[in-house]
Short mmCIF file of C-alpha atoms in Angstrom, two decimals:
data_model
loop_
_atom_site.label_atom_id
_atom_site.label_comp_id
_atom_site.label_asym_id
_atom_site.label_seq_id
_atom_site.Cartn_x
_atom_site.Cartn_y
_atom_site.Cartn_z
CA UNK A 1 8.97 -27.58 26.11
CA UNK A 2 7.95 -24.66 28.33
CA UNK A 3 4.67 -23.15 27.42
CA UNK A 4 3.96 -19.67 27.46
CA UNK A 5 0.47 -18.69 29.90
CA UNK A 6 -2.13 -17.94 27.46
CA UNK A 7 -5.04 -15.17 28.62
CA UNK A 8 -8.49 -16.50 28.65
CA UNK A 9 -10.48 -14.85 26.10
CA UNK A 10 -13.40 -13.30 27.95
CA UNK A 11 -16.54 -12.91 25.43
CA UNK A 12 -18.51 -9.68 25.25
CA UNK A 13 -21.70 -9.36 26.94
CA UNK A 14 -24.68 -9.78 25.74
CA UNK A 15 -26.22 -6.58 25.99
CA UNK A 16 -22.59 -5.12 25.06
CA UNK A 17 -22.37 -6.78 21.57
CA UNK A 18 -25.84 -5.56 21.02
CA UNK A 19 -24.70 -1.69 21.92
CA UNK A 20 -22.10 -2.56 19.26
CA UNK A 21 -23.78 -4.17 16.63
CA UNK A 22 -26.57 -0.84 16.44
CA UNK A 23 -23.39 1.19 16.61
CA UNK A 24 -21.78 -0.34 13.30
CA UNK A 25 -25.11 -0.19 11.94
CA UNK A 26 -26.54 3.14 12.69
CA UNK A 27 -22.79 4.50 11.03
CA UNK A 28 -23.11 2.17 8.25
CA UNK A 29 -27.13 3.65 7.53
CA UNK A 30 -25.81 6.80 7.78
CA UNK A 31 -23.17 6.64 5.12
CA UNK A 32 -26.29 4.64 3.06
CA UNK A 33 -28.33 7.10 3.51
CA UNK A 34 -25.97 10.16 2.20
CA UNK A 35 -26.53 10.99 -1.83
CA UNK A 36 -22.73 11.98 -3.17
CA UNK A 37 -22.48 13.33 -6.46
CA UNK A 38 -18.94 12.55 -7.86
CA UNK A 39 -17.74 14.59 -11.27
CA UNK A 40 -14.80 12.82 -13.14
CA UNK A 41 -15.63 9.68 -11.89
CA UNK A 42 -13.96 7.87 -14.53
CA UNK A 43 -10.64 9.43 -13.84
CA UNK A 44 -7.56 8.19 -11.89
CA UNK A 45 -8.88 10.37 -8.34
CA UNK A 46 -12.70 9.05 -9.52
CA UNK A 47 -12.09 5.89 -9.15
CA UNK A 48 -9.95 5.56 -6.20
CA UNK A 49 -12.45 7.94 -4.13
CA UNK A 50 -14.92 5.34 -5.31
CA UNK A 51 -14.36 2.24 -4.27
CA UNK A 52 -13.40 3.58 -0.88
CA UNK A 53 -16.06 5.24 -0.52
CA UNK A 54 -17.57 2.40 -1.16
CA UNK A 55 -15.71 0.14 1.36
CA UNK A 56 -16.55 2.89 4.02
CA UNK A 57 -20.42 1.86 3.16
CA UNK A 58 -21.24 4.70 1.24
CA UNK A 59 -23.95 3.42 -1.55
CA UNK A 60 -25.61 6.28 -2.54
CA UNK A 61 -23.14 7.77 -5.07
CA UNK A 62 -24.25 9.76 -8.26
CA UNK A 63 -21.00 9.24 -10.89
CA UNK A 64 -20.50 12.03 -13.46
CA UNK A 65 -18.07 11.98 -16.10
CA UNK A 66 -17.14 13.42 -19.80
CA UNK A 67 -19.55 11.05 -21.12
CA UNK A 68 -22.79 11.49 -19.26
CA UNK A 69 -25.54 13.01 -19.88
CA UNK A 70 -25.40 16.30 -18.99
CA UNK A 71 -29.98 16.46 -17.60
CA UNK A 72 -27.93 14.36 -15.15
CA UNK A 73 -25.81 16.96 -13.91
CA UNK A 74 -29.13 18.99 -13.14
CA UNK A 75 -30.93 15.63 -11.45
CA UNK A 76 -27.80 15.01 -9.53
CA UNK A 77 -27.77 18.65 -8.40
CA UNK A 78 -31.06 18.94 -7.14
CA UNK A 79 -30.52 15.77 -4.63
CA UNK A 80 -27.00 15.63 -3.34
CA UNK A 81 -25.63 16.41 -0.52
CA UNK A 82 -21.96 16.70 -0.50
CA UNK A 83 -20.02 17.29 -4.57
CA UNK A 84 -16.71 15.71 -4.90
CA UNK A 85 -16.03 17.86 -8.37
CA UNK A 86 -13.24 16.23 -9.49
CA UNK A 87 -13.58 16.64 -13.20
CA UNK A 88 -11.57 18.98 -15.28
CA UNK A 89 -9.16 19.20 -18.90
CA UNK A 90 -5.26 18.85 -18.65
CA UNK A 91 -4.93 17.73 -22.47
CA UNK A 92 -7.12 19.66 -24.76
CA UNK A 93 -6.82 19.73 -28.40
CA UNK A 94 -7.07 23.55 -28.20
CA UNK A 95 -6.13 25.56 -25.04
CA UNK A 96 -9.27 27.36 -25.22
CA UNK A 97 -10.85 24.13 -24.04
CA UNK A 98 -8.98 24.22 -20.82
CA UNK A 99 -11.25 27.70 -19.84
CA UNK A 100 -14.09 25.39 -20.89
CA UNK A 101 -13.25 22.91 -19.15
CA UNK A 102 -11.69 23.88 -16.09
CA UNK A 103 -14.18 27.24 -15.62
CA UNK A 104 -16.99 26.51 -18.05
CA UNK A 105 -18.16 22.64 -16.20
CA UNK A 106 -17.82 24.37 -13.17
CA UNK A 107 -19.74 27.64 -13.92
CA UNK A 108 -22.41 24.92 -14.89
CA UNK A 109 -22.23 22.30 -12.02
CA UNK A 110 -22.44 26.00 -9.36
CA UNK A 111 -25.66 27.26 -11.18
CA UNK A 112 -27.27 23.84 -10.81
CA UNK A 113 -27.09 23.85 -7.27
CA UNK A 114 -27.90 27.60 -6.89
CA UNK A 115 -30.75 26.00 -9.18
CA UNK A 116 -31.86 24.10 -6.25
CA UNK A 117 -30.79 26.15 -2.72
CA UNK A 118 -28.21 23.22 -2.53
CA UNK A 119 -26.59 23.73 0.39
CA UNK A 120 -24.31 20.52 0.08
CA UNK A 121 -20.52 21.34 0.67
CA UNK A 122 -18.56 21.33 -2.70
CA UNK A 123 -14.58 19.80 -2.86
CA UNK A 124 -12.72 20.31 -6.14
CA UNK A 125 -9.85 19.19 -7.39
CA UNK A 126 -7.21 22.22 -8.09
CA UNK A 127 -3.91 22.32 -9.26
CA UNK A 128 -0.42 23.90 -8.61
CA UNK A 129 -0.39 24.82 -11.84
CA UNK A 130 -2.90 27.56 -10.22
CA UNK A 131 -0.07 29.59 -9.39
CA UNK A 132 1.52 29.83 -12.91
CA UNK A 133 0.96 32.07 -15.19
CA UNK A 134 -0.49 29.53 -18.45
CA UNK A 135 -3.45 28.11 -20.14
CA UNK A 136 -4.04 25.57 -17.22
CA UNK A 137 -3.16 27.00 -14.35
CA UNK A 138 -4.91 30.37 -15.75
CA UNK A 139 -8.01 27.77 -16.25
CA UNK A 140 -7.81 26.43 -12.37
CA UNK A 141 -7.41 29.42 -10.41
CA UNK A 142 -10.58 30.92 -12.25
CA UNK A 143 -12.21 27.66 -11.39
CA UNK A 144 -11.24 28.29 -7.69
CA UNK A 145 -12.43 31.87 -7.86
CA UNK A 146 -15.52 31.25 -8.62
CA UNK A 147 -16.16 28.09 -6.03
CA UNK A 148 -14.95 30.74 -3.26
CA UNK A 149 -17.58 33.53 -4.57
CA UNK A 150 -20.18 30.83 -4.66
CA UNK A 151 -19.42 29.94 -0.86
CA UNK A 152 -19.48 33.47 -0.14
CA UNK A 153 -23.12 33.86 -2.20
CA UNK A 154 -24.22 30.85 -0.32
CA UNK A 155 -22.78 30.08 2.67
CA UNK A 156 -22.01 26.43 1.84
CA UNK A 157 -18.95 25.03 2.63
CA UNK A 158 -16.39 24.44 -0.22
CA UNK A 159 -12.67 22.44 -0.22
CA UNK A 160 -10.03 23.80 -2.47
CA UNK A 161 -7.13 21.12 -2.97
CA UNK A 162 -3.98 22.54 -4.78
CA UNK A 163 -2.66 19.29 -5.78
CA UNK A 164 1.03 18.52 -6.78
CA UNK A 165 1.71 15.25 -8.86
CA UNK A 166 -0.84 12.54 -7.24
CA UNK A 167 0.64 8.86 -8.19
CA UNK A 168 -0.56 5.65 -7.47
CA UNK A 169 -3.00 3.12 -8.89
CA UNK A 170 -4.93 3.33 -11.85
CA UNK A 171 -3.02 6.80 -12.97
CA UNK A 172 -3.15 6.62 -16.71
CA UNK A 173 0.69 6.32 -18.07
CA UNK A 174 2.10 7.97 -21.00
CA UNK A 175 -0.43 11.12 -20.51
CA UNK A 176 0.52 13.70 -17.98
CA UNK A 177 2.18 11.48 -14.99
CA UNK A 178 5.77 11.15 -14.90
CA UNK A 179 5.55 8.50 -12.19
CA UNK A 180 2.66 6.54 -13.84
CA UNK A 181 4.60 6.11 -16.66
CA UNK A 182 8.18 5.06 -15.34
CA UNK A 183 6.02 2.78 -13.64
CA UNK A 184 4.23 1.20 -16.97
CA UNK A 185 7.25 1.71 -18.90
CA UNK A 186 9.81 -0.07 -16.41
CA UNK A 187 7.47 -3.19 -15.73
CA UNK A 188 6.69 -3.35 -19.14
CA UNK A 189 10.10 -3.66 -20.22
CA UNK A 190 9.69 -0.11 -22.70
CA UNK A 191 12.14 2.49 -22.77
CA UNK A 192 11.74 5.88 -20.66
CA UNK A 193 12.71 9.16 -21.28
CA UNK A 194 14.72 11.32 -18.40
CA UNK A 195 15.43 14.97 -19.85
CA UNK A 196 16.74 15.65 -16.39
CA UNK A 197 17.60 13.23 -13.53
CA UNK A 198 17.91 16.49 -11.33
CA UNK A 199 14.35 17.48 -11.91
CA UNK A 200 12.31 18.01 -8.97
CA UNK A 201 8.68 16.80 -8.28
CA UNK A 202 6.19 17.61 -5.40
CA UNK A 203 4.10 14.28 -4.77
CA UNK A 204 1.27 12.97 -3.12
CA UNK A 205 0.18 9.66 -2.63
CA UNK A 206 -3.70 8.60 -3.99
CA UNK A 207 -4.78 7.22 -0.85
CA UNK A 208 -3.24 9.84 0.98
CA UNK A 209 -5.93 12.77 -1.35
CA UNK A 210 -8.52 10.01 -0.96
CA UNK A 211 -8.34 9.90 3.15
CA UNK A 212 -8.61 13.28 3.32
CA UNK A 213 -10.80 13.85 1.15
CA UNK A 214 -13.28 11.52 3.20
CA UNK A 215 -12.01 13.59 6.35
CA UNK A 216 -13.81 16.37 4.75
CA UNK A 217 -17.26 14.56 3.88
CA UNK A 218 -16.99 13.36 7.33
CA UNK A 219 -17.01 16.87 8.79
CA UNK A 220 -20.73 17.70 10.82
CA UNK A 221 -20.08 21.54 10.84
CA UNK A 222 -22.77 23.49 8.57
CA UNK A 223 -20.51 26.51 8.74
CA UNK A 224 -18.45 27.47 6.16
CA UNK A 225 -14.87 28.42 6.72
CA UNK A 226 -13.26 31.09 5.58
CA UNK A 227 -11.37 30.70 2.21
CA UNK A 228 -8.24 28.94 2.11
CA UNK A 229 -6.67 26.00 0.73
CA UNK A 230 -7.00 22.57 1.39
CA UNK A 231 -3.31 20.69 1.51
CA UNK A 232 -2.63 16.78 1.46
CA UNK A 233 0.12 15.32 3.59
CA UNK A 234 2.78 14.01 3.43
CA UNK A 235 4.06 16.23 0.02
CA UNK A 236 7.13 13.44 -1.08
CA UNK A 237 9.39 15.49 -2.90
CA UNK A 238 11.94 13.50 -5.09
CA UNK A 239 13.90 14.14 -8.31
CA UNK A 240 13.06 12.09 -11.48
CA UNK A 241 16.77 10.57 -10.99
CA UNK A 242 16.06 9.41 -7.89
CA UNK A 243 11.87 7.96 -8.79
CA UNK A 244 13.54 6.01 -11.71
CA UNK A 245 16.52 4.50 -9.31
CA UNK A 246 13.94 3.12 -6.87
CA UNK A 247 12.04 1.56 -10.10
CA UNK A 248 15.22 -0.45 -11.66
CA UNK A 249 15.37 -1.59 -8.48
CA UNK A 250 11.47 -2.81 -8.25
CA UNK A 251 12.31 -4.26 -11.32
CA UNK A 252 15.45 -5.83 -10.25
CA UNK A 253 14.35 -7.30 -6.27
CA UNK A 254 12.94 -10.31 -8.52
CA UNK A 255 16.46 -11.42 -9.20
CA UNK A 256 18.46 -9.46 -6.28
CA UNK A 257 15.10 -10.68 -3.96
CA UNK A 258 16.09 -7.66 -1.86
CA UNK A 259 12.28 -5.90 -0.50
CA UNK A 260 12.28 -2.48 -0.59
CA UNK A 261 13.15 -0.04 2.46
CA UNK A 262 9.13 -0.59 4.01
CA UNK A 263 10.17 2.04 6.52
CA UNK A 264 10.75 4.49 3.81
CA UNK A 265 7.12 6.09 3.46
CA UNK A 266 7.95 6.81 -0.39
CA UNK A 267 9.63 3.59 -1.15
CA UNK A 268 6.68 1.84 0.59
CA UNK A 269 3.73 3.82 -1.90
CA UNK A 270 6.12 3.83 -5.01
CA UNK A 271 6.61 0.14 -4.59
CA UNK A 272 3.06 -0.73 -4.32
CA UNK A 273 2.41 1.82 -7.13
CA UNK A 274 5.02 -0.01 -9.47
CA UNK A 275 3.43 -3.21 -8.86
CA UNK A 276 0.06 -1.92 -9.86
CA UNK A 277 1.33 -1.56 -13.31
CA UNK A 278 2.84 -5.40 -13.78
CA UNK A 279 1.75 -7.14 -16.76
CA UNK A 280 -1.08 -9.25 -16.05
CA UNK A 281 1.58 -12.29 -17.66
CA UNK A 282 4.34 -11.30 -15.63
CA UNK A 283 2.81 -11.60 -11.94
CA UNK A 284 4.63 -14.82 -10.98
CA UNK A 285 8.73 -14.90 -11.00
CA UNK A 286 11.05 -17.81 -10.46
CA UNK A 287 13.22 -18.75 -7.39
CA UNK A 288 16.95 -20.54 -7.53
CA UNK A 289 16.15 -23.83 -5.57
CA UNK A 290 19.71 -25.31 -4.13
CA UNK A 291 18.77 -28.98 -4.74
CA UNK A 292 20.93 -31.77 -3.27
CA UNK A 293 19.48 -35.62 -1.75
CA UNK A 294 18.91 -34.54 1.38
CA UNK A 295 16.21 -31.85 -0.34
CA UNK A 296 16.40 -28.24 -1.05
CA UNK A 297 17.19 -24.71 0.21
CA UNK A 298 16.08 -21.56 -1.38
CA UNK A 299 15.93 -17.60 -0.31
CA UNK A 300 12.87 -15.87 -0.90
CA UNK A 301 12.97 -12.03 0.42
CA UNK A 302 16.35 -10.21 1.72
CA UNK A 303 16.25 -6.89 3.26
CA UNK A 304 19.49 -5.16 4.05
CA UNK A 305 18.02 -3.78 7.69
CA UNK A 306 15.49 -7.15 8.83
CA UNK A 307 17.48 -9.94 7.05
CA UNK A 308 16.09 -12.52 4.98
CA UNK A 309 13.64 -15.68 4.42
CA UNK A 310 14.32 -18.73 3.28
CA UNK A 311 12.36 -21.87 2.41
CA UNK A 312 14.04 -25.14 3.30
CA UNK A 313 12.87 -28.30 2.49
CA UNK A 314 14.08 -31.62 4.40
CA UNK A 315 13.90 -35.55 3.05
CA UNK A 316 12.67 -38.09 5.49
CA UNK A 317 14.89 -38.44 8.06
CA UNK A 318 17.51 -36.24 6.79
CA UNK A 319 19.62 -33.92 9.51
CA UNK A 320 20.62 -30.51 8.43
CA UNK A 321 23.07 -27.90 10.12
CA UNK A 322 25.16 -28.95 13.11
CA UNK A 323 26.54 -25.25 13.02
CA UNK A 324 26.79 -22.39 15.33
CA UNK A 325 27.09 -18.65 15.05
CA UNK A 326 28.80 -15.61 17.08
CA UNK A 327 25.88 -13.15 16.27
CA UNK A 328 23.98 -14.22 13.41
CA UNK A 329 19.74 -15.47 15.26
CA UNK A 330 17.23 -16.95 13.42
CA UNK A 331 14.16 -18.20 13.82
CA UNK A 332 12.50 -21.50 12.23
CA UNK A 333 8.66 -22.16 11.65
CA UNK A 334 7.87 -25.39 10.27
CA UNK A 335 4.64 -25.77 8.11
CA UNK A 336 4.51 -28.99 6.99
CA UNK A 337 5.84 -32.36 8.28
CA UNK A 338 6.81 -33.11 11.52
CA UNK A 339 10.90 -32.87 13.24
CA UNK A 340 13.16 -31.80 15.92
CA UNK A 341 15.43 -29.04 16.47
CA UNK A 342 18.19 -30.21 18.70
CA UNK A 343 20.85 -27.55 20.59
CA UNK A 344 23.75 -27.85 22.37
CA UNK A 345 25.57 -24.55 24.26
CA UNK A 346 29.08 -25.14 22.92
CA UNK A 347 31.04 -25.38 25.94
CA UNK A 348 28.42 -27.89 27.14
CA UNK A 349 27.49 -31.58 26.46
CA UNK A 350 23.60 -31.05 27.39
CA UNK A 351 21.63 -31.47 24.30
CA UNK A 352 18.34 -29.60 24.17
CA UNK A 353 15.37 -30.94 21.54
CA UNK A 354 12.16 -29.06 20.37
CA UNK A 355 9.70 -30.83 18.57
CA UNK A 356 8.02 -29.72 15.66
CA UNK A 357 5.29 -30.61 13.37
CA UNK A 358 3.18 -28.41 10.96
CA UNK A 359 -0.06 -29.78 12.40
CA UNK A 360 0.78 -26.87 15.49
CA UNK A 361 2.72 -23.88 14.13
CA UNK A 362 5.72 -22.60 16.30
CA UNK A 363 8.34 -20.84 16.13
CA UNK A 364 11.81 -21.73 17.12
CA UNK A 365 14.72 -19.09 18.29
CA UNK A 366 18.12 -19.88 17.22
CA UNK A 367 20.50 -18.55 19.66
CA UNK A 368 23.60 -17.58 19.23
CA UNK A 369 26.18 -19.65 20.63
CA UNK A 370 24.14 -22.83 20.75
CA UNK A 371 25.07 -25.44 17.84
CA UNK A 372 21.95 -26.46 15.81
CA UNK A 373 20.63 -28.90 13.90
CA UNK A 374 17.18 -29.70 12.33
CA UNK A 375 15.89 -33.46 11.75
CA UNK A 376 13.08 -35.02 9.37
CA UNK A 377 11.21 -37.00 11.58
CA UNK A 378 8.56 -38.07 8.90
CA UNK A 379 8.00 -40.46 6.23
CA UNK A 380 7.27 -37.14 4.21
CA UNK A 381 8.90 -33.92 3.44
CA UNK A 382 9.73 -31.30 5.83
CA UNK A 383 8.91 -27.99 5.16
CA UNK A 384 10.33 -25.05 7.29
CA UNK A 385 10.24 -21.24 6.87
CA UNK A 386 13.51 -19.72 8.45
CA UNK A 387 14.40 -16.23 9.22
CA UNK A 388 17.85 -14.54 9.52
CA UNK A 389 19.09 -11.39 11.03
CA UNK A 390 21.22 -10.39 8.18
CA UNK A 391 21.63 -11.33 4.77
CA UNK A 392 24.40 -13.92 3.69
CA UNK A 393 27.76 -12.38 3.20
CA UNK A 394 29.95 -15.07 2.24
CA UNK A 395 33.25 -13.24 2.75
CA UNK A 396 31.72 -13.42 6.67
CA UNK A 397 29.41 -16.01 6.88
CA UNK A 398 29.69 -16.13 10.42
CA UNK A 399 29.20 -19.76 10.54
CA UNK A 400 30.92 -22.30 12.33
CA UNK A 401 30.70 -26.34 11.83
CA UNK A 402 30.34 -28.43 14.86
CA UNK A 403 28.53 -31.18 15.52
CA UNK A 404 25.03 -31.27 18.14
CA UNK A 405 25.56 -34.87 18.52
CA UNK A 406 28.95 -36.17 17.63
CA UNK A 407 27.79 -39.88 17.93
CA UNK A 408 24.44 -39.22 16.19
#
């Protein structure tokens, strides 16, 4: 079998990994070294922002939520040096709590660090809602008001975010996320409510906020720009029709086993959001195995644009295929056991064999045009992963019987 020329891996100098190893280092200290103080830590944006802060090696991080105590707040303010103020009331028993909430925390967490000559940059968490004329959005602009007189008082720098919906992760269904709970609801196998399909949302997705949110703490400039607002991309916009569509069809892909479009930027983030909200039962799902004596054949994942997988296992000894195809490729990877994959062109009596064993993963092309068959060369079970172009249409199947070896 013809071997393709492998490049020599050439290690790093000596004095080069050093250079690099300080590097990492001195950036990891760094982040170490920096004292965040993080309000609403508790809440869906808290906790994302925390755990990557986290991965990005950032240890120092002072978490304040509804709960705390509030001589915290004042310790906190007195020693950070860069306020994620993500706290704030979207479901008050009264809507004079959202003022309170939204203004009054804020009022509080600004006259701390005017407390202490805090210069450390401030990034809150606004709404849309802002521009509205009700309770909350009344609640959030005054909130931004007075973080862009403080920056003007001060000089520090300050991050407005007017955020649309934000889904993803740990969102709390059945509260004030239309997405987090389709999601719940749909996996959970509980009805949803659609007042209208044709209902548009604005959305954002949480690692998108919490990337450039980082962006911001990353920033060395001590000046502070002039107001404006802060803006997340990509906005997703999508009716609720079109949100709950996708989700049936989360739900579904475990009997269809069609993937969703990964190419699709939404599709990609809604999927992974959906699967964040799977019972903790309900993780595992079943596949149809096609038994028969010479072993088994079973699809796995179908996409309508990359094709599908499929696992097929062979019995000692047993040949499978002896079939050719027009324009339907595929590829086989063996993982366990040991075989051959014989060809033959089929206007030609020159048989071609590649052997395979799991013990050194390879991948075989299937050409088109070339008759194929796979053989068990073992005393145990074959096991190979195969790939196809396109998904099995059996009005076409665009298949072909002939045999590799007719005196085989």
């Amino acid at each position: 079998m013809k071997r393709a020329i492998k490049q020599t891996f050439k290690p790093k100098t000596k004095d080069h990994a050093h250079c690099e190893f300080h590097t990492t280092n001195y950036k990891k200290n760094k982040n170490e070294r920096m004292k965040i103080l993080i309000t609403g830590a508790k809440g869906f944006v808290g906790k994302n922002l925390i755990v990557e802060l986290r991965n990005q090696g950032f240890e120092d991080l002072m978490e304040f939520d509804v709960d705390s105590d509030l001589r915290l707040l004042d310790v906190y303010a007195g020693q950070c040096e860069f306020v994620f103020h993500l706290a704030g009331v979207n479901r008050p028993e009264n809507q004079a709590d959202f003022m309170a909430g939204n203004f009054g925390f804020t009022s509080q967490l600004l006259d701390a660090l005017k407390k202490y000559h805090s210069k450390a940059p401030v990034l809150i968490t606004s709404s849309i809602q802002a521009a509205q004329n009700n309770p909350y959005g009344e609640s959030k602009k005054a909130g931004e008001d007075l973080l862009f007189d403080y920056s003007k008082e001060t000089g520090s720098r300050v991050y407005v975010y007017r955020l649309p919906n934000v889904f993803g992760k740990w969102c709390r269904p059945n509260y004030n996320s239309a997405v987090a709970t389709f999601c719940n609801n749909i996996a959970h196998n509980l009805p949803i409510q659609v007042n209208d399909p044709n209902a548009v949302l604005n959305l954002v997705y949480v690692d998108d906020v919490i990337n450039s949110f980082i962006a911001k703490l990353k920033v060395e400039s001590s000046l502070a720009p002039s107001p404006h607002f802060e803006e997340v991309s990509p906005v997703h916009t999508k009716s609720l029709g079109e949100i709950v569509t996708l989700l049936n069809k989360f739900k579904d892909s475990r009997s269809t086993l069609q993937l969703p479009d990964m190419g699709n930027a939404f599709e990609k983030k809604l999927y992974s959001t959906y699967l964040s909200y799977l019972p903790e039962s309900d993780f595992s799902y079943p596949l149809k195995m096609n038994v028969d004596q010479r072993g088994s054949f079973t699809e796995f994942l179908k996409t309508n644009e990359r094709g599908q997988v499929s696992v097929n296992i062979s019995k000692p000894h047993i040949i499978k295929g002896n079939h050719w195809h027009h324009t339907k490729n595929e590829k086989f990877l063996v993982v366990s056991g040991k075989g051959v994959i014989r060809f033959r062109k089929i206007d030609s009596e020159d048989i071609i064999e590649y052997f395979v064993s799991g013990e050194r993963l390879e991948v075989v092309d299937i050409p088109v045009g070339y008759t194929h068959n796979i053989e068990n060369l073992g005393e145990t079970d074959m096991v190979t992963i195969m790939w196809v172009n396109e998904v099995f249409d059996k009005e076409r199947p665009d298949t072909y019987f002939l045999e590799v070896t007719p005196n085989l």
